[in-house]
């Protein structure tokens, strides 16, 4: 299994200058390689370009100052970006040529396989980088003992902070998925509530209004400063910190929520996102919510994989319209929050009904029979209060707040 572990670096000034020099040399090489490739009609294989690096060094002195593996990774980066572009083209999206990188858009370098080492002499951990030196590193959580470190990416964030991200491999036995999953759950992700599941949990979307306001304020302040001045630069960092803060909090919420489901269940059923986005959302909110759901579902999928939990993404068509009890379809605009079946009389929260449909499709996909509890008995709104309490006990402080407010809905 592959993981990334990210740590803060605190290089003293001289080392920071050295790092910046290395990053900028890599950036120039990136642009040079791009230029070379644009000149030819026939794009050579990556290793052919990598083999030319020693020749380049004969007239380009700065390249000799950078570890050779790091330079090879620059070439790889160009090629990776090219394949990403190609992949997008196949999907019919409009793409331009790869762009020349200005310093602000090129802020990292990568050591692969060699040229780096984590050291811990005299109790102070450092990251040794070949041709750069030993940089103090803050190991806030240990890398697993049986892990192999494959590479390290050193990056200067827009906030000015340096980070090292280790790509590690851990040999571990993935637990087997149970043949007859007992603890099963269907989750409906939505706009008004972040998620609603078949155990009656309603999880409210996290409230980041304060963070958004702070960001907007910071951006307003930035626009009043003279572009490029020292004050402007300072304020730009404040803006970057606000962005980073929001991103961190969002990620944190998604991590905790996905951990919870992967840990507590044998089978988790969700809607297949690609089709979901097209269904009931108006344009603008679709993109933002869609991106967040995508992140959530990816996290959920790999965490289920790790825990040996079935992860099923089902066809989302009609999950809202169908009655979870009898299967009859009724049209239901977004503002109708209750499901009330004209055919069998089943009544439930709209999202609870959808979650039940998602679960039964998930069970069908995995080929598990499931008939003990019918939605009529279990999807009653009163569940919300009881189950939310369980999340409170097992969850995190942030999650606690959100679910607590979901109860009052
Ligand atoms: Zn019905």
CSV table of N, CA, C and O in Angstrom, one decimal, residues 297-407:
chain,number,residue,atom,x,y,z
A,297,UNK,N,-15.5,10.5,-1.6
A,297,UNK,CA,-15.7,9.1,-2.1
A,297,UNK,C,-14.3,8.4,-2.4
A,297,UNK,O,-14.2,7.2,-2.1
A,298,UNK,N,-13.4,9.2,-2.8
A,298,UNK,CA,-12.0,8.6,-3.0
A,298,UNK,C,-11.4,8.2,-1.7
A,298,UNK,O,-10.9,7.1,-1.5
A,299,UNK,N,-11.6,9.0,-0.7
A,299,UNK,CA,-11.1,8.7,0.7
A,299,UNK,C,-11.8,7.5,1.2
A,299,UNK,O,-11.2,6.6,1.7
A,300,UNK,N,-13.1,7.5,1.0
A,300,UNK,CA,-13.9,6.4,1.6
A,300,UNK,C,-13.5,5.1,0.9
A,300,UNK,O,-13.3,4.1,1.5
A,301,UNK,N,-13.2,5.2,-0.4
A,301,UNK,CA,-12.9,3.9,-1.1
A,301,UNK,C,-11.6,3.3,-0.7
A,301,UNK,O,-11.5,2.2,-0.4
A,302,UNK,N,-10.5,4.2,-0.5
A,302,UNK,CA,-9.2,3.6,-0.1
A,302,UNK,C,-9.2,3.2,1.3
A,302,UNK,O,-8.5,2.3,1.7
A,303,UNK,N,-10.0,3.9,2.2
A,303,UNK,CA,-10.1,3.5,3.6
A,303,UNK,C,-10.8,2.2,3.7
A,303,UNK,O,-10.5,1.4,4.6
A,304,UNK,N,-11.9,2.0,2.9
A,304,UNK,CA,-12.6,0.7,3.0
A,304,UNK,C,-11.6,-0.4,2.5
A,304,UNK,O,-11.6,-1.5,3.1
A,305,UNK,N,-10.9,-0.1,1.5
A,305,UNK,CA,-9.9,-1.1,1.0
A,305,UNK,C,-9.0,-1.5,2.1
A,305,UNK,O,-8.7,-2.7,2.3
A,306,UNK,N,-8.5,-0.6,2.8
A,306,UNK,CA,-7.6,-0.9,3.9
A,306,UNK,C,-8.2,-1.7,5.0
A,306,UNK,O,-7.5,-2.5,5.7
A,307,UNK,N,-9.5,-1.5,5.3
A,307,UNK,CA,-10.1,-2.1,6.4
A,307,UNK,C,-10.8,-3.4,6.0
A,307,UNK,O,-11.4,-4.1,6.9
A,308,UNK,N,-10.8,-3.7,4.7
A,308,UNK,CA,-11.5,-4.9,4.3
A,308,UNK,C,-13.0,-4.7,4.3
A,308,UNK,O,-13.8,-5.6,4.6
A,309,UNK,N,-13.4,-3.5,4.0
A,309,UNK,CA,-14.9,-3.2,3.9
A,309,UNK,C,-15.3,-3.1,2.5
A,309,UNK,O,-14.6,-2.6,1.6
A,310,UNK,N,-16.4,-3.7,2.2
A,310,UNK,CA,-16.9,-3.6,0.8
A,310,UNK,C,-17.3,-2.2,0.5
A,310,UNK,O,-17.9,-1.5,1.3
A,311,UNK,N,-16.8,-1.7,-0.6
A,311,UNK,CA,-17.2,-0.3,-1.1
A,311,UNK,C,-17.9,-0.5,-2.4
A,311,UNK,O,-17.4,-1.0,-3.4
A,312,UNK,N,-19.2,-0.1,-2.5
A,312,UNK,CA,-20.0,-0.2,-3.7
A,312,UNK,C,-20.5,1.2,-4.2
A,312,UNK,O,-21.1,1.9,-3.4
A,313,UNK,N,-20.2,1.5,-5.4
A,313,UNK,CA,-20.7,2.7,-6.0
A,313,UNK,C,-21.9,2.3,-6.9
A,313,UNK,O,-21.6,1.6,-7.9
A,314,UNK,N,-23.1,2.7,-6.6
A,314,UNK,CA,-24.2,2.2,-7.4
A,314,UNK,C,-24.7,3.2,-8.4
A,314,UNK,O,-24.4,4.4,-8.3
A,315,UNK,N,-25.5,2.7,-9.3
A,315,UNK,CA,-26.1,3.6,-10.3
A,315,UNK,C,-27.1,4.5,-9.6
A,315,UNK,O,-28.0,4.1,-8.9
A,316,UNK,N,-26.9,5.9,-9.7
A,316,UNK,CA,-27.7,6.8,-8.9
A,316,UNK,C,-29.1,7.1,-9.5
A,316,UNK,O,-29.9,7.8,-8.9
A,317,UNK,N,-29.4,6.6,-10.7
A,317,UNK,CA,-30.6,7.0,-11.4
A,317,UNK,C,-31.8,6.6,-10.6
A,317,UNK,O,-32.0,5.4,-10.2
A,318,UNK,N,-32.6,7.6,-10.2
A,318,UNK,CA,-33.9,7.3,-9.6
A,318,UNK,C,-33.9,6.9,-8.1
A,318,UNK,O,-34.9,6.6,-7.5
A,319,UNK,N,-32.7,7.1,-7.5
A,319,UNK,CA,-32.7,6.7,-6.0
A,319,UNK,C,-33.6,7.7,-5.2
A,319,UNK,O,-34.1,7.2,-4.2
A,320,UNK,N,-33.8,8.9,-5.7
A,320,UNK,CA,-34.6,9.8,-4.9
A,320,UNK,C,-36.1,9.5,-5.2
A,320,UNK,O,-37.0,9.6,-4.4
A,321,UNK,N,-36.4,9.2,-6.5
A,321,UNK,CA,-37.8,9.0,-6.9
A,321,UNK,C,-38.4,7.7,-6.4
A,321,UNK,O,-39.6,7.7,-6.1
A,322,UNK,N,-37.6,6.7,-6.4
A,322,UNK,CA,-38.1,5.4,-6.1
A,322,UNK,C,-38.5,5.3,-4.6
A,322,UNK,O,-37.9,5.8,-3.7
A,323,UNK,N,-39.6,4.6,-4.3
A,323,UNK,CA,-40.0,4.3,-3.0
A,323,UNK,C,-39.2,3.1,-2.5
A,323,UNK,O,-39.1,2.1,-3.1
A,324,UNK,N,-38.5,3.3,-1.3
A,324,UNK,CA,-37.6,2.3,-0.8
A,324,UNK,C,-38.4,1.1,-0.3
A,324,UNK,O,-37.9,0.0,-0.1
A,325,UNK,N,-39.7,1.3,-0.1
A,325,UNK,CA,-40.5,0.2,0.4
A,325,UNK,C,-41.1,-0.6,-0.7
A,325,UNK,O,-41.1,-1.9,-0.6
A,326,UNK,N,-41.7,0.0,-1.7
A,326,UNK,CA,-42.4,-0.7,-2.7
A,326,UNK,C,-41.8,-0.6,-4.1
A,326,UNK,O,-42.2,-1.3,-5.1
A,327,UNK,N,-40.9,0.4,-4.3
A,327,UNK,CA,-40.3,0.6,-5.6
A,327,UNK,C,-41.0,1.5,-6.6
A,327,UNK,O,-40.5,1.7,-7.7
A,328,UNK,N,-42.2,2.0,-6.3
A,328,UNK,CA,-42.9,2.8,-7.2
A,328,UNK,C,-42.2,4.2,-7.3
A,328,UNK,O,-41.8,4.7,-6.3
A,329,UNK,N,-42.2,4.7,-8.5
A,329,UNK,CA,-41.5,6.0,-8.7
A,329,UNK,C,-42.4,7.2,-8.7
A,329,UNK,O,-43.5,7.1,-9.3
A,330,UNK,N,-42.0,8.2,-7.9
A,330,UNK,CA,-42.8,9.4,-7.9
A,330,UNK,C,-41.9,10.6,-8.2
A,330,UNK,O,-40.8,10.6,-7.6
A,331,UNK,N,-42.3,11.6,-9.0
A,331,UNK,CA,-41.4,12.7,-9.2
A,331,UNK,C,-41.4,13.6,-8.0
A,331,UNK,O,-42.4,13.7,-7.3
A,332,UNK,N,-40.2,14.1,-7.7
A,332,UNK,CA,-39.9,14.8,-6.5
A,332,UNK,C,-39.0,16.0,-6.7
A,332,UNK,O,-37.8,15.7,-6.9
A,333,UNK,N,-39.5,17.2,-6.8
A,333,UNK,CA,-38.5,18.3,-7.0
A,333,UNK,C,-37.6,18.5,-5.7
A,333,UNK,O,-38.0,17.9,-4.7
A,334,UNK,N,-36.5,19.2,-5.9
A,334,UNK,CA,-35.5,19.3,-4.9
A,334,UNK,C,-36.0,19.8,-3.5
A,334,UNK,O,-35.6,19.4,-2.5
A,335,UNK,N,-37.1,20.7,-3.6
A,335,UNK,CA,-37.5,21.3,-2.4
A,335,UNK,C,-38.5,20.4,-1.6
A,335,UNK,O,-38.8,20.7,-0.5
A,336,UNK,N,-38.9,19.3,-2.2
A,336,UNK,CA,-39.7,18.4,-1.4
A,336,UNK,C,-38.9,17.5,-0.5
A,336,UNK,O,-38.1,16.7,-1.0
A,337,UNK,N,-38.9,17.8,0.8
A,337,UNK,CA,-38.0,17.1,1.7
A,337,UNK,C,-38.5,15.8,2.2
A,337,UNK,O,-37.7,15.1,2.9
A,338,UNK,N,-39.7,15.5,2.0
A,338,UNK,CA,-40.3,14.3,2.6
A,338,UNK,C,-40.6,13.3,1.5
A,338,UNK,O,-41.1,13.7,0.4
A,339,UNK,N,-40.4,12.0,1.7
A,339,UNK,CA,-40.9,11.0,0.8
A,339,UNK,C,-42.2,10.5,1.4
A,339,UNK,O,-42.3,10.1,2.5
A,340,UNK,N,-43.2,10.6,0.6
A,340,UNK,CA,-44.5,10.0,1.0
A,340,UNK,C,-45.1,9.3,-0.2
A,340,UNK,O,-45.4,9.8,-1.2
A,341,UNK,N,-45.1,7.9,-0.1
A,341,UNK,CA,-45.4,7.1,-1.2
A,341,UNK,C,-47.0,7.0,-1.4
A,341,UNK,O,-47.7,6.6,-0.5
A,342,UNK,N,-47.4,7.4,-2.6
A,342,UNK,CA,-48.8,7.4,-2.9
A,342,UNK,C,-49.3,5.9,-3.1
A,342,UNK,O,-50.5,5.7,-3.0
A,343,UNK,N,-48.4,5.0,-3.3
A,343,UNK,CA,-48.8,3.7,-3.6
A,343,UNK,C,-48.9,2.8,-2.3
A,343,UNK,O,-49.9,2.2,-2.1
A,344,UNK,N,-47.8,2.8,-1.5
A,344,UNK,CA,-47.8,2.0,-0.3
A,344,UNK,C,-48.0,2.8,1.0
A,344,UNK,O,-48.1,2.2,2.1
A,345,UNK,N,-47.9,4.1,0.9
A,345,UNK,CA,-48.0,4.9,2.1
A,345,UNK,C,-46.8,5.1,2.9
A,345,UNK,O,-46.8,5.7,4.0
A,346,UNK,N,-45.6,4.5,2.5
A,346,UNK,CA,-44.4,4.6,3.2
A,346,UNK,C,-43.9,6.1,3.3
A,346,UNK,O,-43.9,6.8,2.3
A,347,UNK,N,-43.6,6.6,4.5
A,347,UNK,CA,-43.2,7.9,4.7
A,347,UNK,C,-41.8,8.0,5.3
A,347,UNK,O,-41.5,7.3,6.3
A,348,UNK,N,-40.9,8.8,4.8
A,348,UNK,CA,-39.6,8.9,5.4
A,348,UNK,C,-39.0,10.3,4.9
A,348,UNK,O,-39.5,10.9,4.0
A,349,UNK,N,-37.9,10.6,5.5
A,349,UNK,CA,-37.2,11.8,5.0
A,349,UNK,C,-36.7,11.4,3.6
A,349,UNK,O,-36.4,10.3,3.3
A,350,UNK,N,-36.7,12.5,2.8
A,350,UNK,CA,-36.3,12.3,1.4
A,350,UNK,C,-35.0,11.6,1.2
A,350,UNK,O,-34.8,10.6,0.5
A,351,UNK,N,-34.0,12.0,2.0
A,351,UNK,CA,-32.6,11.5,1.9
A,351,UNK,C,-32.5,10.1,2.5
A,351,UNK,O,-31.7,9.3,2.0
A,352,UNK,N,-33.3,9.9,3.5
A,352,UNK,CA,-33.3,8.5,4.1
A,352,UNK,C,-33.8,7.5,3.1
A,352,UNK,O,-33.2,6.4,3.0
A,353,UNK,N,-34.9,7.9,2.5
A,353,UNK,CA,-35.4,7.0,1.4
A,353,UNK,C,-34.4,6.7,0.3
A,353,UNK,O,-34.2,5.6,-0.1
A,354,UNK,N,-33.7,7.8,-0.1
A,354,UNK,CA,-32.6,7.6,-1.1
A,354,UNK,C,-31.5,6.7,-0.6
A,354,UNK,O,-31.1,5.8,-1.3
A,355,UNK,N,-31.1,6.9,0.7
A,355,UNK,CA,-30.1,6.1,1.2
A,355,UNK,C,-30.5,4.6,1.3
A,355,UNK,O,-29.6,3.7,1.0
A,356,UNK,N,-31.7,4.3,1.5
A,356,UNK,CA,-32.2,2.9,1.5
A,356,UNK,C,-32.1,2.3,0.1
A,356,UNK,O,-31.7,1.2,0.0
A,357,UNK,N,-32.5,3.1,-0.9
A,357,UNK,CA,-32.4,2.6,-2.2
A,357,UNK,C,-30.9,2.3,-2.6
A,357,UNK,O,-30.6,1.4,-3.3
A,358,UNK,N,-30.0,3.2,-2.2
A,358,UNK,CA,-28.6,3.1,-2.5
A,358,UNK,C,-28.1,1.8,-1.8
A,358,UNK,O,-27.4,1.0,-2.4
A,359,UNK,N,-28.5,1.6,-0.6
A,359,UNK,CA,-28.1,0.3,0.1
A,359,UNK,C,-28.6,-0.9,-0.6
A,359,UNK,O,-27.8,-1.9,-0.8
A,360,UNK,N,-29.8,-0.9,-0.9
A,360,UNK,CA,-30.3,-2.2,-1.5
A,360,UNK,C,-29.7,-2.4,-2.9
A,360,UNK,O,-29.4,-3.6,-3.2
A,361,UNK,N,-29.4,-1.4,-3.6
A,361,UNK,CA,-28.7,-1.6,-4.9
A,361,UNK,C,-27.2,-2.1,-4.6
A,361,UNK,O,-26.7,-2.9,-5.4
A,362,UNK,N,-26.6,-1.5,-3.6
A,362,UNK,CA,-25.3,-2.0,-3.2
A,362,UNK,C,-25.2,-3.4,-2.9
A,362,UNK,O,-24.4,-4.2,-3.3
A,363,UNK,N,-26.2,-3.9,-2.1
A,363,UNK,CA,-26.3,-5.3,-1.7
A,363,UNK,C,-26.5,-6.2,-2.9
A,363,UNK,O,-25.9,-7.2,-3.0
A,364,UNK,N,-27.3,-5.7,-3.8
A,364,UNK,CA,-27.6,-6.5,-5.0
A,364,UNK,C,-26.3,-6.6,-5.8
A,364,UNK,O,-25.9,-7.7,-6.3
A,365,UNK,N,-25.5,-5.5,-5.9
A,365,UNK,CA,-24.3,-5.5,-6.7
A,365,UNK,C,-23.3,-6.5,-6.1
A,365,UNK,O,-22.6,-7.2,-6.8
A,366,UNK,N,-23.2,-6.6,-4.8
A,366,UNK,CA,-22.3,-7.5,-4.2
A,366,UNK,C,-22.9,-8.9,-4.1
A,366,UNK,O,-22.2,-9.9,-3.9
A,367,UNK,N,-24.2,-9.0,-4.4
A,367,UNK,CA,-24.8,-10.3,-4.4
A,367,UNK,C,-25.1,-10.9,-3.1
A,367,UNK,O,-25.0,-12.0,-2.8
A,368,UNK,N,-25.5,-10.0,-2.2
A,368,UNK,CA,-25.9,-10.4,-0.8
A,368,UNK,C,-27.4,-10.2,-0.7
A,368,UNK,O,-27.9,-9.2,-1.0
A,369,UNK,N,-28.0,-11.3,-0.2
A,369,UNK,CA,-29.4,-11.1,0.1
A,369,UNK,C,-29.6,-10.4,1.4
A,369,UNK,O,-28.8,-10.5,2.3
A,370,UNK,N,-30.6,-9.6,1.5
A,370,UNK,CA,-30.8,-8.7,2.7
A,370,UNK,C,-32.2,-8.4,2.9
A,370,UNK,O,-32.8,-7.7,2.1
A,371,UNK,N,-32.8,-9.0,3.9
A,371,UNK,CA,-34.3,-8.8,4.0
A,371,UNK,C,-34.8,-8.6,5.4
A,371,UNK,O,-36.0,-8.4,5.6
A,372,UNK,N,-33.9,-8.7,6.4
A,372,UNK,CA,-34.4,-8.7,7.7
A,372,UNK,C,-35.1,-7.4,8.1
A,372,UNK,O,-36.2,-7.4,8.6
A,373,UNK,N,-34.5,-6.3,7.9
A,373,UNK,CA,-35.1,-5.1,8.3
A,373,UNK,C,-35.6,-4.3,7.1
A,373,UNK,O,-34.9,-4.0,6.2
A,374,UNK,N,-36.9,-4.0,7.1
A,374,UNK,CA,-37.4,-3.2,6.0
A,374,UNK,C,-37.3,-1.7,6.4
A,374,UNK,O,-37.3,-1.4,7.5
A,375,UNK,N,-37.2,-0.9,5.3
A,375,UNK,CA,-37.1,0.5,5.6
A,375,UNK,C,-38.2,1.1,6.5
A,375,UNK,O,-38.1,2.0,7.2
A,376,UNK,N,-39.4,0.5,6.3
A,376,UNK,CA,-40.6,1.0,7.1
A,376,UNK,C,-40.3,1.0,8.6
A,376,UNK,O,-40.7,1.9,9.3
A,377,UNK,N,-39.6,0.0,9.0
A,377,UNK,CA,-39.3,0.0,10.5
A,377,UNK,C,-38.2,0.9,10.9
A,377,UNK,O,-38.2,1.4,12.0
A,378,UNK,N,-37.2,1.0,10.0
A,378,UNK,CA,-36.0,1.6,10.5
A,378,UNK,C,-35.7,3.1,10.0
A,378,UNK,O,-34.9,3.8,10.7
A,379,UNK,N,-36.3,3.5,9.0
A,379,UNK,CA,-36.0,4.8,8.4
A,379,UNK,C,-36.8,5.9,9.0
A,379,UNK,O,-36.9,7.0,8.4
A,380,UNK,N,-37.3,5.7,10.2
A,380,UNK,CA,-38.1,6.8,10.8
A,380,UNK,C,-37.2,8.0,11.2
A,380,UNK,O,-36.1,7.7,11.7
A,381,UNK,N,-37.7,9.2,11.1
A,381,UNK,CA,-36.9,10.3,11.4
A,381,UNK,C,-36.4,10.3,12.9
A,381,UNK,O,-35.3,10.9,13.1
A,382,UNK,N,-37.1,9.7,13.8
A,382,UNK,CA,-36.6,9.7,15.2
A,382,UNK,C,-35.2,9.1,15.4
A,382,UNK,O,-34.5,9.4,16.2
A,383,UNK,N,-34.9,8.2,14.4
A,383,UNK,CA,-33.5,7.6,14.4
A,383,UNK,C,-32.4,8.7,14.5
A,383,UNK,O,-31.4,8.5,15.1
A,384,UNK,N,-32.7,9.7,13.8
A,384,UNK,CA,-31.6,10.8,13.7
A,384,UNK,C,-31.0,11.2,15.0
A,384,UNK,O,-29.8,11.2,15.2
A,385,UNK,N,-31.9,11.4,16.0
A,385,UNK,CA,-31.4,11.8,17.3
A,385,UNK,C,-30.5,10.7,17.9
A,385,UNK,O,-29.4,11.0,18.4
A,386,UNK,N,-31.0,9.5,18.0
A,386,UNK,CA,-30.3,8.4,18.6
A,386,UNK,C,-29.0,8.2,17.9
A,386,UNK,O,-27.9,8.2,18.6
A,387,UNK,N,-29.0,8.1,16.6
A,387,UNK,CA,-27.7,7.7,15.9
A,387,UNK,C,-26.7,8.9,16.0
A,387,UNK,O,-25.5,8.6,16.1
A,388,UNK,N,-27.2,10.1,15.9
A,388,UNK,CA,-26.3,11.2,16.0
A,388,UNK,C,-25.4,11.1,17.2
A,388,UNK,O,-24.3,11.4,17.3
A,389,UNK,N,-26.1,10.6,18.3
A,389,UNK,CA,-25.4,10.5,19.6
A,389,UNK,C,-24.2,9.5,19.4
A,389,UNK,O,-23.1,9.7,20.0
A,390,UNK,N,-24.4,8.5,18.7
A,390,UNK,CA,-23.4,7.5,18.5
A,390,UNK,C,-22.2,8.1,17.7
A,390,UNK,O,-21.0,7.9,18.0
A,391,UNK,N,-22.5,9.0,16.8
A,391,UNK,CA,-21.4,9.6,16.1
A,391,UNK,C,-20.6,10.5,17.0
A,391,UNK,O,-19.4,10.6,17.0
A,392,UNK,N,-21.4,11.2,17.9
A,392,UNK,CA,-20.7,12.1,18.9
A,392,UNK,C,-19.7,11.3,19.7
A,392,UNK,O,-18.6,11.8,20.0
A,393,UNK,N,-20.1,10.1,20.1
A,393,UNK,CA,-19.2,9.4,21.0
A,393,UNK,C,-18.0,8.9,20.3
A,393,UNK,O,-16.9,8.8,20.8
A,394,UNK,N,-18.2,8.4,19.0
A,394,UNK,CA,-17.1,7.9,18.3
A,394,UNK,C,-16.3,8.9,17.5
A,394,UNK,O,-15.2,8.7,17.1
A,395,UNK,N,-16.9,10.0,17.2
A,395,UNK,CA,-16.3,11.0,16.3
A,395,UNK,C,-15.4,12.0,16.9
A,395,UNK,O,-14.9,11.8,18.1
A,396,UNK,N,-15.1,13.0,16.2
A,396,UNK,CA,-14.2,14.0,16.6
A,396,UNK,C,-14.9,15.3,17.1
A,396,UNK,O,-16.1,15.4,16.9
A,397,UNK,N,-14.2,16.2,17.7
A,397,UNK,CA,-14.9,17.4,18.1
A,397,UNK,C,-15.6,18.2,17.0
A,397,UNK,O,-16.7,18.6,17.1
A,398,UNK,N,-14.9,18.3,15.8
A,398,UNK,CA,-15.6,19.0,14.7
A,398,UNK,C,-16.8,18.2,14.3
A,398,UNK,O,-17.9,18.9,14.1
A,399,UNK,N,-16.7,16.9,14.2
A,399,UNK,CA,-17.8,16.2,13.8
A,399,UNK,C,-19.0,16.3,14.8
A,399,UNK,O,-20.1,16.3,14.4
A,400,UNK,N,-18.6,16.3,16.0
A,400,UNK,CA,-19.5,16.4,17.1
A,400,UNK,C,-20.5,17.7,16.9
A,400,UNK,O,-21.7,17.6,16.9
A,401,UNK,N,-19.8,18.8,16.7
A,401,UNK,CA,-20.6,20.0,16.5
A,401,UNK,C,-21.6,19.9,15.3
A,401,UNK,O,-22.7,20.2,15.5
A,402,UNK,N,-21.1,19.4,14.2
A,402,UNK,CA,-21.9,19.3,13.0
A,402,UNK,C,-23.1,18.4,13.2
A,402,UNK,O,-24.2,18.7,12.9
A,403,UNK,N,-22.8,17.2,13.8
A,403,UNK,CA,-23.9,16.3,14.0
A,403,UNK,C,-24.9,16.8,15.0
A,403,UNK,O,-26.1,16.6,14.9
A,404,UNK,N,-24.3,17.4,16.0
A,404,UNK,CA,-25.2,18.0,17.1
A,404,UNK,C,-26.2,18.9,16.5
A,404,UNK,O,-27.4,18.9,16.8
A,405,UNK,N,-25.7,19.8,15.5
A,405,UNK,CA,-26.7,20.7,14.9
A,405,UNK,C,-27.6,20.1,13.9
A,405,UNK,O,-28.7,20.5,13.7
A,406,UNK,N,-27.1,18.9,13.4
A,406,UNK,CA,-28.0,18.2,12.5
A,406,UNK,C,-29.2,17.7,13.2
A,406,UNK,O,-30.3,17.6,12.6
A,407,UNK,N,-29.1,17.4,14.4
A,407,UNK,CA,-30.2,16.8,15.2
A,407,UNK,C,-31.4,17.8,15.3
A,407,UNK,O,-32.5,17.4,15.2
